[in-house]
PDB file of C-alpha atoms in Angstrom:
ATOM      1  CA  SER K   6      58.088 129.515 145.187  1.00  0.00           C
ATOM      2  CA  PRO K   7      54.599 128.162 144.024  1.00  0.00           C
ATOM      3  CA  GLU K   8      54.642 125.896 141.048  1.00  0.00           C
ATOM      4  CA  ILE K   9      53.241 126.980 137.469  1.00  0.00           C
ATOM      5  CA  PHE K  10      52.755 123.510 136.323  1.00  0.00           C
ATOM      6  CA  PRO K  11      50.499 120.878 138.555  1.00  0.00           C
ATOM      7  CA  ARG K  12      52.927 117.656 139.222  1.00  0.00           C
ATOM      8  CA  ASP K  13      51.014 115.401 137.317  1.00  0.00           C
ATOM      9  CA  SER K  14      53.128 111.847 136.965  1.00  0.00           C
ATOM     10  CA  SER K  15      50.930 110.502 134.367  1.00  0.00           C
ATOM     11  CA  LEU K  16      51.522 113.534 132.245  1.00  0.00           C
ATOM     12  CA  LYS K  17      55.009 113.194 133.089  1.00  0.00           C
ATOM     13  CA  ASP K  18      55.342 109.814 132.095  1.00  0.00           C
ATOM     14  CA  LYS K  19      53.490 110.499 129.018  1.00  0.00           C
ATOM     15  CA  PHE K  20      55.671 113.271 127.579  1.00  0.00           C
ATOM     16  CA  ILE K  21      58.711 111.466 128.502  1.00  0.00           C
ATOM     17  CA  LYS K  22      57.791 107.881 126.638  1.00  0.00           C
ATOM     18  CA  HIS K  23      56.853 110.068 124.017  1.00  0.00           C
ATOM     19  CA  PHE K  24      60.762 111.534 123.493  1.00  0.00           C
ATOM     20  CA  THR K  25      62.272 108.144 124.715  1.00  0.00           C
ATOM     21  CA  GLY K  26      60.408 105.846 122.960  1.00  0.00           C
ATOM     22  CA  PRO K  27      59.987 102.027 124.597  1.00  0.00           C
ATOM     23  CA  VAL K  28      62.659 102.270 127.065  1.00  0.00           C
ATOM     24  CA  THR K  29      63.437  99.154 129.075  1.00  0.00           C
ATOM     25  CA  PHE K  30      65.867  98.916 132.210  1.00  0.00           C
ATOM     26  CA  SER K  31      67.750  95.794 133.928  1.00  0.00           C
ATOM     27  CA  SER K  32      67.106  95.782 137.533  1.00  0.00           C
ATOM     28  CA  GLU K  33      70.599  96.937 137.975  1.00  0.00           C
ATOM     29  CA  CYS K  34      69.855 100.099 136.148  1.00  0.00           C
ATOM     30  CA  SER K  35      66.385 101.048 137.234  1.00  0.00           C
ATOM     31  CA  LYS K  36      67.858 102.199 140.552  1.00  0.00           C
ATOM     32  CA  HIS K  37      69.672 105.110 138.384  1.00  0.00           C
ATOM     33  CA  PHE K  38      66.610 105.255 136.344  1.00  0.00           C
ATOM     34  CA  HIS K  39      64.782 106.376 139.465  1.00  0.00           C
ATOM     35  CA  ARG K  40      67.403 108.559 140.875  1.00  0.00           C
ATOM     36  CA  LEU K  41      67.480 110.515 137.679  1.00  0.00           C
ATOM     37  CA  TYR K  42      63.645 110.258 137.130  1.00  0.00           C
ATOM     38  CA  HIS K  43      62.584 111.437 140.693  1.00  0.00           C
ATOM     39  CA  ASN K  44      65.347 113.548 141.821  1.00  0.00           C
ATOM     40  CA  THR K  45      66.854 115.933 139.154  1.00  0.00           C
ATOM     41  CA  ARG K  46      65.866 119.239 137.641  1.00  0.00           C
ATOM     42  CA  ASP K  47      65.072 117.896 134.453  1.00  0.00           C
ATOM     43  CA  CYS K  48      62.843 115.216 135.515  1.00  0.00           C
ATOM     44  CA  SER K  49      60.470 117.225 137.542  1.00  0.00           C
ATOM     45  CA  THR K  50      60.228 120.587 135.844  1.00  0.00           C
ATOM     46  CA  PRO K  51      58.037 120.388 132.608  1.00  0.00           C
ATOM     47  CA  ALA K  52      60.222 122.589 130.790  1.00  0.00           C
ATOM     48  CA  TYR K  53      62.796 120.316 130.906  1.00  0.00           C
ATOM     49  CA  TYR K  54      61.387 117.483 130.000  1.00  0.00           C
ATOM     50  CA  LYS K  55      62.993 116.757 126.727  1.00  0.00           C
ATOM     51  CA  ARG K  56      66.316 116.868 128.267  1.00  0.00           C
ATOM     52  CA  CYS K  57      65.152 114.499 131.149  1.00  0.00           C
ATOM     53  CA  ALA K  58      64.025 112.235 127.993  1.00  0.00           C
ATOM     54  CA  ARG K  59      67.729 112.469 126.622  1.00  0.00           C
ATOM     55  CA  LEU K  60      69.106 111.757 130.142  1.00  0.00           C
ATOM     56  CA  LEU K  61      67.122 108.532 130.274  1.00  0.00           C
ATOM     57  CA  THR K  62      67.683 107.530 126.717  1.00  0.00           C
ATOM     58  CA  ARG K  63      71.309 107.926 127.716  1.00  0.00           C
ATOM     59  CA  LEU K  64      71.512 105.506 130.723  1.00  0.00           C
ATOM     60  CA  ALA K  65      69.379 102.871 128.832  1.00  0.00           C
ATOM     61  CA  MET K  66      72.139 102.937 125.868  1.00  0.00           C
ATOM     62  CA  SER K  67      75.133 102.989 128.751  1.00  0.00           C
ATOM     63  CA  PRO K  68      77.154  99.829 129.191  1.00  0.00           C
ATOM     64  CA  LEU K  69      75.900  99.591 132.800  1.00  0.00           C
ATOM     65  CA  CYS K  70      72.384  99.344 131.050  1.00  0.00           C
ATOM     66  CA  THR K  71      73.019  97.312 127.936  1.00  0.00           C
ATOM     67  CA  GLN K  72      74.998  94.184 129.709  1.00  0.00           C
ATOM     68  CA  SER K  73      72.610  91.401 130.400  1.00  0.00           C
TER      69      SER K  73
END
């Protein structure tokens, strides 16, 4: 099926950062971040970017990511 939206990753980054704010991930956590960010429907479909931002924010606040 053809995509309606161009896959512009910088646009995606800007959009998601707008909803998450400045979120940083520890090295243990970045693996999970990349898996979510690159492999989930929510993070690859512009219509779902808000849901993607919510997932990433939840990941950043999870015990896995908050331990130093």
